[in-house]
Short mmCIF file of C-alpha atoms and ligand atoms in Angstrom, two decimals:
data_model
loop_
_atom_site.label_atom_id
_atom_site.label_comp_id
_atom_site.label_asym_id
_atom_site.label_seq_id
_atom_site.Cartn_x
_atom_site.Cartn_y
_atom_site.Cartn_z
CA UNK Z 89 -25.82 6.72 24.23
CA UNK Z 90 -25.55 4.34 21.32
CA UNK Z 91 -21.23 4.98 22.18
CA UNK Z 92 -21.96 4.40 26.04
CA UNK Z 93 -23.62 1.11 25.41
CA UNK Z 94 -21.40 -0.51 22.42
CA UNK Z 95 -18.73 0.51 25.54
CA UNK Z 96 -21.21 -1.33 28.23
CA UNK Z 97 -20.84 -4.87 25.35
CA UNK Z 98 -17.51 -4.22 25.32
CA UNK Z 99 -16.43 -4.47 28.57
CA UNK Z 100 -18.11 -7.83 29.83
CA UNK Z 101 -17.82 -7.05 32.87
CA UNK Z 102 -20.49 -5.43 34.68
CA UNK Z 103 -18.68 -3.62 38.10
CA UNK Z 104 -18.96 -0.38 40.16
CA UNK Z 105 -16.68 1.17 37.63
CA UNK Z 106 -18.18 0.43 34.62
CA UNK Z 107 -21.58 1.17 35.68
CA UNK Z 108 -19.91 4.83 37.04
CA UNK Z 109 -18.64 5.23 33.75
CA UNK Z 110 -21.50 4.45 31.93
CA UNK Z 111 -23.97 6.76 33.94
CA UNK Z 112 -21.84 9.81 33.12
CA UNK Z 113 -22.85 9.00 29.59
CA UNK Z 114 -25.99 8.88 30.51
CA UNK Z 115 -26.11 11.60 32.80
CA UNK Z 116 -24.69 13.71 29.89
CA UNK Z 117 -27.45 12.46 27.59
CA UNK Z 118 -30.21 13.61 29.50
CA UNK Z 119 -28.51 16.50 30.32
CA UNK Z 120 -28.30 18.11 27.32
CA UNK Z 121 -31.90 16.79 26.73
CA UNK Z 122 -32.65 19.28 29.65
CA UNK Z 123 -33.87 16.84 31.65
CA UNK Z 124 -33.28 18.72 35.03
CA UNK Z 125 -30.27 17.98 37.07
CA UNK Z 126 -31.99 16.44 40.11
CA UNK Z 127 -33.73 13.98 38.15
CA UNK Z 128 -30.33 13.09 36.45
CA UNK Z 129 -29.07 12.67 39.78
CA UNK Z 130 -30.95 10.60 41.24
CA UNK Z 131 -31.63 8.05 38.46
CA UNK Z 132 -28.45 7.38 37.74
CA UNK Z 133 -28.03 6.93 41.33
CA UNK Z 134 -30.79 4.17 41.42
CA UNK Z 135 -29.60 2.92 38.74
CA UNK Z 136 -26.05 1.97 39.78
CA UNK Z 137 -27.50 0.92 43.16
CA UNK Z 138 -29.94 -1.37 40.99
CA UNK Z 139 -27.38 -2.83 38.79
CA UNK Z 140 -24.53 -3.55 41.75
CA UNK Z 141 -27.40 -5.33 43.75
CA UNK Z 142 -29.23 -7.06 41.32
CA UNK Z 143 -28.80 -10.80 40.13
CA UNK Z 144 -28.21 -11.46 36.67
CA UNK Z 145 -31.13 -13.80 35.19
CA UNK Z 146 -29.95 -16.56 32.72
CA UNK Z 147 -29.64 -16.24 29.72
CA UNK Z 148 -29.84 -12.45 29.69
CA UNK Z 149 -26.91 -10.87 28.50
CA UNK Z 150 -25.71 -8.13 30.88
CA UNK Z 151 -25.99 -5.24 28.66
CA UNK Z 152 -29.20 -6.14 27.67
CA UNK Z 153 -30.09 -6.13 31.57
CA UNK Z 154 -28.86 -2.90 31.67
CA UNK Z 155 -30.69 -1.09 28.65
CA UNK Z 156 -33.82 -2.82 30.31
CA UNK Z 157 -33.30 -1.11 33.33
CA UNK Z 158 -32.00 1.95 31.80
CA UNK Z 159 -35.59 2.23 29.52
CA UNK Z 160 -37.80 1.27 32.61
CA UNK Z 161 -36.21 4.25 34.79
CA UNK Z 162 -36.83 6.18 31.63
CA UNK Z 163 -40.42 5.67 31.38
CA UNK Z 164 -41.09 6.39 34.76
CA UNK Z 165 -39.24 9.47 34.20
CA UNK Z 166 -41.07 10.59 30.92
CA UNK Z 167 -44.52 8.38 32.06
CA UNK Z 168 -46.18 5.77 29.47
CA UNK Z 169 -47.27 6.17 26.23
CA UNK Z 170 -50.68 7.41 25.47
CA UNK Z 171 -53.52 5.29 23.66
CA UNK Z 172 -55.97 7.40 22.12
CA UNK Z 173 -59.48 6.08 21.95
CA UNK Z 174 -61.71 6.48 18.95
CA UNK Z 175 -64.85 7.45 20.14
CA UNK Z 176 -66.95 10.42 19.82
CA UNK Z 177 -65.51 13.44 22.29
CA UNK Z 178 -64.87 17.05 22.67
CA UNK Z 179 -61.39 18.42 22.98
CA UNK Z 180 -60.36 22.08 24.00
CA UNK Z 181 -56.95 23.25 23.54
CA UNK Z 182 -55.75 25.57 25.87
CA UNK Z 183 -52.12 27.55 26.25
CA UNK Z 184 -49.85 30.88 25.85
CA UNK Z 185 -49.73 32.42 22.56
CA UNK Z 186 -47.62 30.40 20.18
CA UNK Z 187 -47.65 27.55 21.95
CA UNK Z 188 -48.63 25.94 18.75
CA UNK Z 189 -52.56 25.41 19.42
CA UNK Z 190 -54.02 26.59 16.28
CA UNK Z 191 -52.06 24.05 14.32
CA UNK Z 192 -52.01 21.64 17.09
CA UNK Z 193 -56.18 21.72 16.77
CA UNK Z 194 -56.00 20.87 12.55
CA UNK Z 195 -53.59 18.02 13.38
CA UNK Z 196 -55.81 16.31 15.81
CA UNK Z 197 -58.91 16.82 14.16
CA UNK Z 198 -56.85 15.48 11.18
CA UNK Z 199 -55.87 12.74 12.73
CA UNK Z 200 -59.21 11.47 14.06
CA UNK Z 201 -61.00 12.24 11.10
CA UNK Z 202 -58.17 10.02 8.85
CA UNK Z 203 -59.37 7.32 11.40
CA UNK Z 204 -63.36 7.30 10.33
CA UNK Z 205 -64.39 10.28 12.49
CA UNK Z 206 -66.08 12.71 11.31
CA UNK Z 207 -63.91 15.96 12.80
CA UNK Z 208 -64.88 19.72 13.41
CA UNK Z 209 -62.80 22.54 14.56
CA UNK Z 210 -64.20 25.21 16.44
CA UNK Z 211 -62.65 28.75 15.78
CA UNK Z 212 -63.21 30.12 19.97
CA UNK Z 213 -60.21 32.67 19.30
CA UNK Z 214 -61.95 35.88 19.99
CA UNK Z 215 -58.21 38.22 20.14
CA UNK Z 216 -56.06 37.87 17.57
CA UNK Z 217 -57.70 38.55 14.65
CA UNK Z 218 -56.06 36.44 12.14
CA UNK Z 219 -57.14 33.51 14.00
CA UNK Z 220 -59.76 32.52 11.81
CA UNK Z 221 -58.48 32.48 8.16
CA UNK Z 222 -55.61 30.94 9.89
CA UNK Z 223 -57.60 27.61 10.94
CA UNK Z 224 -60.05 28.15 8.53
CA UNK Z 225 -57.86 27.34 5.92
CA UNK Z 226 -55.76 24.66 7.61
CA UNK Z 227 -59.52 22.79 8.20
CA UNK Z 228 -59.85 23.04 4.32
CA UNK Z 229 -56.49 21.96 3.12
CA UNK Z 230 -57.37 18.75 5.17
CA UNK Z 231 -61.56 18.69 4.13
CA UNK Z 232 -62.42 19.31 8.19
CA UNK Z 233 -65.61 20.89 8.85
CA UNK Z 234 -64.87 24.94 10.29
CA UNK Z 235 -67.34 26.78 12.25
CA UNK Z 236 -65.74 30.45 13.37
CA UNK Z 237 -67.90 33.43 13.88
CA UNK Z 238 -65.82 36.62 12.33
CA UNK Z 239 -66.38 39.42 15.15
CA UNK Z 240 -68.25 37.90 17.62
CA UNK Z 241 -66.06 38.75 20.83
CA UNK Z 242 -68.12 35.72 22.83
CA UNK Z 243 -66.45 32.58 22.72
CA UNK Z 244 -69.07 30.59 24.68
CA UNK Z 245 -71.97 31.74 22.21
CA UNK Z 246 -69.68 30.77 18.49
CA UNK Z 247 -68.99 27.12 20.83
CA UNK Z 248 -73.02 27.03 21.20
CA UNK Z 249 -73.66 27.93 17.61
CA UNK Z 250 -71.27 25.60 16.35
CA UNK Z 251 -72.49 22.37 18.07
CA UNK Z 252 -75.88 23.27 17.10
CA UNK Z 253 -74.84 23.74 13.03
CA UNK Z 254 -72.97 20.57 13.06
CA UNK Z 255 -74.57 17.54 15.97
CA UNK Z 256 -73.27 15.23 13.89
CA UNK Z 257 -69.54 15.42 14.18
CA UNK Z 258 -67.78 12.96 16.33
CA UNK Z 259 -64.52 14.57 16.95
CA UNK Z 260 -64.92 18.35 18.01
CA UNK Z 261 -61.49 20.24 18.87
CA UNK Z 262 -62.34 23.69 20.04
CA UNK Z 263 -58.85 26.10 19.58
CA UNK Z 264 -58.85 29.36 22.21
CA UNK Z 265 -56.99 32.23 22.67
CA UNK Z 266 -53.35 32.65 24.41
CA UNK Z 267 -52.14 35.13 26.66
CA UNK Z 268 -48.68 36.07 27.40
CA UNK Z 269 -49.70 34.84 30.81
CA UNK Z 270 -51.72 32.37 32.87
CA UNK Z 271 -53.78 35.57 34.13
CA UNK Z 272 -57.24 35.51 35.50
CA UNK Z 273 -58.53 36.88 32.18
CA UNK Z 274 -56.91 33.31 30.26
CA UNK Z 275 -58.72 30.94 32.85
CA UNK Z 276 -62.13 33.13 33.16
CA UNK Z 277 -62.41 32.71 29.85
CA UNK Z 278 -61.02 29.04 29.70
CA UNK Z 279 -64.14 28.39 32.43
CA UNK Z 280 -66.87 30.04 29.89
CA UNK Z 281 -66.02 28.32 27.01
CA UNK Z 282 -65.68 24.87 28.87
CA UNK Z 283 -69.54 25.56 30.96
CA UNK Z 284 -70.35 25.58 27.12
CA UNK Z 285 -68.54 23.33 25.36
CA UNK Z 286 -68.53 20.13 27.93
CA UNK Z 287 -65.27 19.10 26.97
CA UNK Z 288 -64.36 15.09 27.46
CA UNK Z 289 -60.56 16.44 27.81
CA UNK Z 290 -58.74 19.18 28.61
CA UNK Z 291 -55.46 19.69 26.65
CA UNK Z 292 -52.49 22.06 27.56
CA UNK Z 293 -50.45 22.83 24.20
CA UNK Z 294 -47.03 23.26 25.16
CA UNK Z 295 -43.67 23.86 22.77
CA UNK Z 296 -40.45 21.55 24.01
CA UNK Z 297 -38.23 24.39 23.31
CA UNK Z 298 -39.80 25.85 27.48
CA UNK Z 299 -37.94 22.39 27.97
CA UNK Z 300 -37.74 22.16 32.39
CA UNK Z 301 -40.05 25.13 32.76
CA UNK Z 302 -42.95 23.62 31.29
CA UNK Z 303 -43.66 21.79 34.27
CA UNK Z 304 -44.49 25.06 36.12
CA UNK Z 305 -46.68 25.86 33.77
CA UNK Z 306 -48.13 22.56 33.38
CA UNK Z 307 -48.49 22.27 37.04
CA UNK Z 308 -50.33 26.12 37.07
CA UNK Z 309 -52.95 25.49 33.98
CA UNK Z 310 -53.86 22.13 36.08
CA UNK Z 311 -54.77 24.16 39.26
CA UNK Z 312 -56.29 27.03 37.53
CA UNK Z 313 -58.38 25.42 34.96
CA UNK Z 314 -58.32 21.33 35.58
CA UNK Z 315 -56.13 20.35 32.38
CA UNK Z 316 -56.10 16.39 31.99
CA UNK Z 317 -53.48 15.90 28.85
CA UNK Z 318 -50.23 17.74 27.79
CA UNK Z 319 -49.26 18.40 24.00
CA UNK Z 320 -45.54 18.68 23.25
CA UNK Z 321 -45.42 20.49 20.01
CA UNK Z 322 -42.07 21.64 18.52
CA UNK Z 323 -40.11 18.14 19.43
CA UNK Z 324 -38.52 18.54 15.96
CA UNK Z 325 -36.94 21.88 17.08
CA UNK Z 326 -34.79 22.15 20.11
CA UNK Z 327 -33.11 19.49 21.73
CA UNK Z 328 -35.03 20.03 25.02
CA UNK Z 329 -37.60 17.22 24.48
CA UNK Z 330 -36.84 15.10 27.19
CA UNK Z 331 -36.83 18.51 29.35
CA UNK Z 332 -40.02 19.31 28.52
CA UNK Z 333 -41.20 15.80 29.26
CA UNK Z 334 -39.84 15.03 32.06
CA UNK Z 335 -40.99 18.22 33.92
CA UNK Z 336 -44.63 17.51 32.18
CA UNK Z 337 -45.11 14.36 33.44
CA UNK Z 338 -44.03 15.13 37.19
CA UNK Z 339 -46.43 17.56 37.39
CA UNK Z 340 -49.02 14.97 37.21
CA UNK Z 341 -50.35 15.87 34.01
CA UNK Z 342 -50.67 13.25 31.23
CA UNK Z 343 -48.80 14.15 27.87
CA UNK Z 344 -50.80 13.01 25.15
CA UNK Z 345 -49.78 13.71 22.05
CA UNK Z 346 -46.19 15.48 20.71
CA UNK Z 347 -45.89 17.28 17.48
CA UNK Z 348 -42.60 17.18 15.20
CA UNK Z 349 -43.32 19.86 12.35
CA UNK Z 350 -45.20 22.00 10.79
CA UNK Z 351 -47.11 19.68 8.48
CA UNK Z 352 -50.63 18.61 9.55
CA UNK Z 353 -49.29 15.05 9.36
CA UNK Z 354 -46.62 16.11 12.05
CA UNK Z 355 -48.58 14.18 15.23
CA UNK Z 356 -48.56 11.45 17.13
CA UNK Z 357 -50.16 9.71 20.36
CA UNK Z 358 -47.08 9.93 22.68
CA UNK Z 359 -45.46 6.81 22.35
CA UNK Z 360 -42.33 5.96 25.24
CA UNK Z 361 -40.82 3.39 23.71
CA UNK Z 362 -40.17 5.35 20.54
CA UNK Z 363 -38.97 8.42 22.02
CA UNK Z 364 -36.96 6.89 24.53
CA UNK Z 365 -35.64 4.31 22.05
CA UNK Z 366 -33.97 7.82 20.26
CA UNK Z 367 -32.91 9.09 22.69
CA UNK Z 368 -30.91 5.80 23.25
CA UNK Z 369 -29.78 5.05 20.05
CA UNK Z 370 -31.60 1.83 19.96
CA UNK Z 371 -34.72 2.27 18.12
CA UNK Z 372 -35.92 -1.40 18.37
CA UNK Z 373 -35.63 -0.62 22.28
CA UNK Z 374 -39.25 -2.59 22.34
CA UNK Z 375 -38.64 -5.94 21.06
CA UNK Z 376 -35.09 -6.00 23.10
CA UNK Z 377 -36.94 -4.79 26.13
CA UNK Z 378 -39.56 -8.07 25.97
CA UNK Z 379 -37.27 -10.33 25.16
CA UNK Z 380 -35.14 -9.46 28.69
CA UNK Z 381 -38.43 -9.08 30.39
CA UNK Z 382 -39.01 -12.87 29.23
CA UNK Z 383 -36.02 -13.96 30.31
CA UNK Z 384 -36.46 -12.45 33.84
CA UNK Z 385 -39.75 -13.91 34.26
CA UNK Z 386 -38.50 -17.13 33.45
CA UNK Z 387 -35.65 -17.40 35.48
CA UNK Z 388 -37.21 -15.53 38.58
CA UNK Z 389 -39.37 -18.45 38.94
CA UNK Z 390 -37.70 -18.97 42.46
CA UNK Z 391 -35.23 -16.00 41.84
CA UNK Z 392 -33.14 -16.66 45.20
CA UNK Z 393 -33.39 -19.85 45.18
CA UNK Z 394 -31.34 -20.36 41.88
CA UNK Z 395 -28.14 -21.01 43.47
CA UNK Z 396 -25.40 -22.85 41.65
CA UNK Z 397 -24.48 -24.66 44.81
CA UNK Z 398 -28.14 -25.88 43.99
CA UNK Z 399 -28.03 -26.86 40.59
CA UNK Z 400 -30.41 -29.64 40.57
CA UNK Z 401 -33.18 -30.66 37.45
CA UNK Z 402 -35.91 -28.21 38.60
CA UNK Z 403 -33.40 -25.16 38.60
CA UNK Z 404 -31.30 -26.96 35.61
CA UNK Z 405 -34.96 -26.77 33.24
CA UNK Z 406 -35.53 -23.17 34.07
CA UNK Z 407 -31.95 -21.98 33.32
CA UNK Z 408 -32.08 -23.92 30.12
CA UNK Z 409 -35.40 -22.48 29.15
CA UNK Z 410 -34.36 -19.58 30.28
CA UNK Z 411 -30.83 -19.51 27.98
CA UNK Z 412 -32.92 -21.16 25.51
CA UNK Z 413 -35.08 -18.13 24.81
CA UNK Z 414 -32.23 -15.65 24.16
CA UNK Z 415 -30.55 -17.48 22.14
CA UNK Z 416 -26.46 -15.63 22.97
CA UNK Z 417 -25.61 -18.46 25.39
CA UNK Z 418 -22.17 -18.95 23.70
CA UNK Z 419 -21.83 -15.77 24.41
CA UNK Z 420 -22.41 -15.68 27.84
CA UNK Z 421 -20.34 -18.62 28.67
CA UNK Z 422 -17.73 -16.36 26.48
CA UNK Z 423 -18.14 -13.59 28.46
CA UNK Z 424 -17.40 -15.51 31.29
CA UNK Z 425 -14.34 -16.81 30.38
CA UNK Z 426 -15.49 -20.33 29.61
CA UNK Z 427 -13.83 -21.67 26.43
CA UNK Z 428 -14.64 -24.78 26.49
CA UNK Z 429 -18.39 -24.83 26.59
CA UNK Z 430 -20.32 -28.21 25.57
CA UNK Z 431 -21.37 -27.67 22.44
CA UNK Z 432 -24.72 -29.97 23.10
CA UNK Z 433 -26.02 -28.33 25.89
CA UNK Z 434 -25.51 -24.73 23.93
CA UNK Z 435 -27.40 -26.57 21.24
CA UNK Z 436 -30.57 -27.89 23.41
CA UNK Z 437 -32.96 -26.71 20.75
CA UNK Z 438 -36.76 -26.30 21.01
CA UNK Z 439 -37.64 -30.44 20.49
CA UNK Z 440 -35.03 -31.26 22.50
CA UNK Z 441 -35.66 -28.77 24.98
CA UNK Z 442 -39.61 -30.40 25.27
CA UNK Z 443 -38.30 -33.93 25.40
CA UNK Z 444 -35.93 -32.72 28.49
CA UNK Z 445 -39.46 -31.66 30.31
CA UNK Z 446 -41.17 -34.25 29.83
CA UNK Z 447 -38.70 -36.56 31.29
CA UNK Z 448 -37.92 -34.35 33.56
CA UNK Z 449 -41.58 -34.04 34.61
CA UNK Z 450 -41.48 -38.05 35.13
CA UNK Z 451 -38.54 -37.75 37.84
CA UNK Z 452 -40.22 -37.39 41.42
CA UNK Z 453 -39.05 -34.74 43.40
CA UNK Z 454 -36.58 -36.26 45.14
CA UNK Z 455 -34.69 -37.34 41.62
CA UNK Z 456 -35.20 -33.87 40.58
CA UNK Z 457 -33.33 -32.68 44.05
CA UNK Z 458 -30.60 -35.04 44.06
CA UNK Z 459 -29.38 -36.56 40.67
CA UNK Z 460 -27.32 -39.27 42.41
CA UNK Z 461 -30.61 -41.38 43.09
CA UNK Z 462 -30.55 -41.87 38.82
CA UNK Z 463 -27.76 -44.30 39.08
CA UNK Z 464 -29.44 -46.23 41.48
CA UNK Z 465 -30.69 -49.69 39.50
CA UNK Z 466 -34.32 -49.07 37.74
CA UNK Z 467 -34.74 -45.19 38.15
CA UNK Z 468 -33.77 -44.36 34.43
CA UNK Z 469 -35.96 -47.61 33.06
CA UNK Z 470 -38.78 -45.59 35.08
CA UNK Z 471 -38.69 -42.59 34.09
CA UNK Z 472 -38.06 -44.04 30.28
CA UNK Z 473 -41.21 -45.81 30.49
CA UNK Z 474 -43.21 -42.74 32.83
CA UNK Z 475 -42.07 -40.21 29.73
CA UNK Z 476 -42.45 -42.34 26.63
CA UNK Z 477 -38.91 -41.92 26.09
CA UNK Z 478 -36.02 -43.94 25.64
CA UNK Z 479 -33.57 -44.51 28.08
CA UNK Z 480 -30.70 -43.03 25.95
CA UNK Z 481 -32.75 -40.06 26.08
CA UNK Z 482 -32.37 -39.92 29.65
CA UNK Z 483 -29.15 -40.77 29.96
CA UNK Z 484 -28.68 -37.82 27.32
CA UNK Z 485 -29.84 -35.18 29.76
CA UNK Z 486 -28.34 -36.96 32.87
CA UNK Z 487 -24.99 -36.11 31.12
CA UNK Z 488 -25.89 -32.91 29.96
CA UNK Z 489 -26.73 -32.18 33.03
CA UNK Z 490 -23.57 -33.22 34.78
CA UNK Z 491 -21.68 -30.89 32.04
CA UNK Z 492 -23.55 -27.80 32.94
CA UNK Z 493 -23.26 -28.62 36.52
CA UNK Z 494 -19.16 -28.72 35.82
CA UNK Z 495 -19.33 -25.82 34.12
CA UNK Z 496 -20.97 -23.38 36.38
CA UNK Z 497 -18.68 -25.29 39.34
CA UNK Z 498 -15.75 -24.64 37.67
CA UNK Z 499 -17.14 -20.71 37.11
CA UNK Z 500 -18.39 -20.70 40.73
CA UNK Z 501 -14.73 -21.27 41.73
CA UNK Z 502 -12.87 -19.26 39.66
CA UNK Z 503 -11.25 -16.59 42.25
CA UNK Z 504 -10.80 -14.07 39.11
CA UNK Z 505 -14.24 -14.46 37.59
CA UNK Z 506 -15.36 -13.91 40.68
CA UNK Z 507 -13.29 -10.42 41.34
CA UNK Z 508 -14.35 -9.43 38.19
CA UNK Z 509 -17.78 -9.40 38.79
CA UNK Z 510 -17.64 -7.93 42.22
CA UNK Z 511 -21.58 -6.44 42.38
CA UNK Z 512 -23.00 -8.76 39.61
CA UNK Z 513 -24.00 -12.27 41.63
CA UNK Z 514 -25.29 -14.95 39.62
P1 GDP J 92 -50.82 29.37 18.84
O1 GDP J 92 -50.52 30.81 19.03
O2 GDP J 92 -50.69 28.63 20.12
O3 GDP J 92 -52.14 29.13 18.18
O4 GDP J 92 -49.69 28.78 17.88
P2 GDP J 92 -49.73 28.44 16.32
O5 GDP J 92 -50.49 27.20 16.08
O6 GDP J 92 -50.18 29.64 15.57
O7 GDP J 92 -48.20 28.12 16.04
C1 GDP J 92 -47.16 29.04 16.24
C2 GDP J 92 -46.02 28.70 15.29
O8 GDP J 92 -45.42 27.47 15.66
C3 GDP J 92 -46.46 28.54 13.85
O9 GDP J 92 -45.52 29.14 13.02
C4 GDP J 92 -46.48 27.03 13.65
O10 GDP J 92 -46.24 26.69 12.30
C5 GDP J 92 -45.34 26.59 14.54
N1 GDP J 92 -45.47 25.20 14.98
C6 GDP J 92 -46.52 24.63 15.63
N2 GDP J 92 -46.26 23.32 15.90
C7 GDP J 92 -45.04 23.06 15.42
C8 GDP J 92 -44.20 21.87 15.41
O11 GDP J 92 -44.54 20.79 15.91
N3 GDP J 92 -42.98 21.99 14.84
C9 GDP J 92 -42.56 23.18 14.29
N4 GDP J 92 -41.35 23.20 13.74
N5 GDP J 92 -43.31 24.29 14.29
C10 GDP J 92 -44.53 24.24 14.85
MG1 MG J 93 -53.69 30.34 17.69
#
């Protein structure tokens, strides 16, 4: 993807090819992500429809647009990132055997209990009868309180015991027993430990490497026993993350945490922009996503109003502002072929960029509609005095002004530009 995109700067021009091209990138990304095929499909189908019909903000670079539309069809496709909350609760881990629940129940009372809560992992694995020294000892290589019951076939009555020994605990993570199968036997027993236990959440452990088909199984555990939160563990292993994701988070189910390793460190609150930044290349995807995001807000402040046949002081403020905030506008003027840019109005800084709104802000609205009334005899004096500026300063942005508005005329009627950039208005 990181290839797909340098392409995407590269070719400056953002048509129905290019986009084409780039979405078989992308569509091979995901792909071999095992992100299923119908979901390729269709986003990259939105996408190209998006990008062909959208207008390019100013100042926003039309890569960047891109990747910003790119990450926000991702997140809808993998769902938002999870914020855990740090209050007392009860979590029960459900799933097939060697789904990774066992160690999946030491990391997260591990990682609670590194955040100031007092953590305790309940031992409600009745079949397999390693279970216990298994957790017990990954509770004491990380100092977690254990409670287990060694023979005691009833779940329900070592969850009862347990909460009684230790009331005090804020975080309690109760681990069960797989199956091979989501069979009655799995949720009976799921619904006797919970009657007991109360749990505040619900947690289906799943490993990435089921990649697509964990969203059947998501989607069955939800039915059957009312799961509320997804676990991804095994994200370090096979590349079928973004499979096992995807298909998670259409079934309606929340994932909540993902898992990347063995170690009892190896966990983290699902977090979007990280993964998807990966599996982009870009991993400072956040701070390139909010600065477009900016931009757009800015400059959709009457977004089809901005017309360059219009470019008048309201719509000239915004643009600059706009431009202003992301800093490349050499570049864009590059990109479009304009050599010759004025060097002062790529320079409009921050003070400057105030003075121009204030003054601005002293023009009436007529002035601001229809910059011929400033040559009229007494307007600029006005406004001087209305702003607290000088009338140099006025004249200042009356000419920069009347440079930009050359500029994007002599863009605006360029018949090659203009081929060029068939879908992309501006
Ligand atoms: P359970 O049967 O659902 O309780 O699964 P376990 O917790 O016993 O885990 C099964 C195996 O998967 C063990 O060998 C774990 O070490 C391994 N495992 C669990 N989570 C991860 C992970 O995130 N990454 C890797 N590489 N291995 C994991
Ligand atoms: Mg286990």
């Amino acid at each position: 993807m990181r290839q797909a995109l340098a392409k995407l700067k590269r070719a400056t021009i953002i048509d129905a090819k290019t986009i084409r091209e780039f979405n078989k990138d992308l569509q091979k990304a995901l792909l071999s992500s095992d992100v299923n095929v119908k979901l390729v499909l269709e986003f990259t189908k939105k996408l190209e429809r998006q990008v062909l019909e959208s207008k390019l903000p100013a100042g926003v670079a039309p890569r960047d647009y891109i990747t910003n539309m790119v990450y926000e069809g991702l997140v809808e496709l993998m769902g938002e990132s999870y914020s855990p909350t740090f209050e007392k609760q009860r979590i029960m881990l459900l799933g097939l055997y060697g789904a990774g629940k066992t160690t999946t129940a030491a990391k997260i009372a591990r990682f609670y209990q590194n955040r100031g809560l007092g953590a305790l992992i309940i031992c409600c694995d009745t079949q397999r009868p390693a279970a216990y020294e298994q957790l017990e000892s990954l509770a004491k290589s990380s100092n977690i309180a254990f409670y287990g019951e060694k023979g005691e076939r009833n779940p329900a009555k070592i969850v009862r015991n347990a909460l009684a020994k230790y009331p005090e605990k804020q975080v309690v993570v109760c681990d069960t027993a797989g199956r091979n199968a989501l069979d009655s036997e799995l949720i009976e027993e799921a619904k006797r430990i919970a009657s007991e236990f109360k749990p505040d959440s619900k947690m289906l452990v799943i490993s990435a490497d089921m990649g697509q088909t964990a969203g059947e199984q998501a989607a069955r555990f939800r039915e059957a026993v009312g799961i509320d939160g997804i676990i991804v563990t095994k994200m370090d292993g096979s590349g079928k993350g973004g499979g096992a994701l995807s298909a998670a988070h259409a079934s309606g189910a929340k994932v909540k945490f993902i898992t990347t390793g063995e170690k009892l460190s190896d966990i983290t609150p699902y977090d979007s922009e990280k993964f998807i930044g990966n599996l982009l290349g870009i991993p400072d995807i956040g701070s390139l996503v909010e600065k477009v995001q900016e931009a757009i807000s800015e400059a959709n402040v009457n977004p089809d109003e901005v017309d360059v046949n219009e470019l008048n002081f309201e719509t000239f403020y915004s643009q600059l502002k706009a431009m202003s905030k992301m800093g490349p506008l050499k570049n864009i003027f590059g990109m479009l072929g304009a050599s010759d840019v004025p060097k002062d109005v790529i320079d409009s800084g921050e003070e400057k960029l105030k003075k121009d709104k204030v003054i601005i802000s002293s023009m009436t609205p007529e002035e601001r509609r229809n910059e011929r009334l400033l040559h009229q005899p007494g307007r600029v004096a006005r406004i001087a005095k209305g702003s607290g500026m000088e009338e140099k300063d006025v004249h200042q942005l009356i000419s920069d002004f009347n440079k930009m508005k050359k500029l994007f005329n002599s863009l605006k009627n360029d018949r090659s530009l203009k081929r060029k950039f068939g879908g992309m208005s501006f």
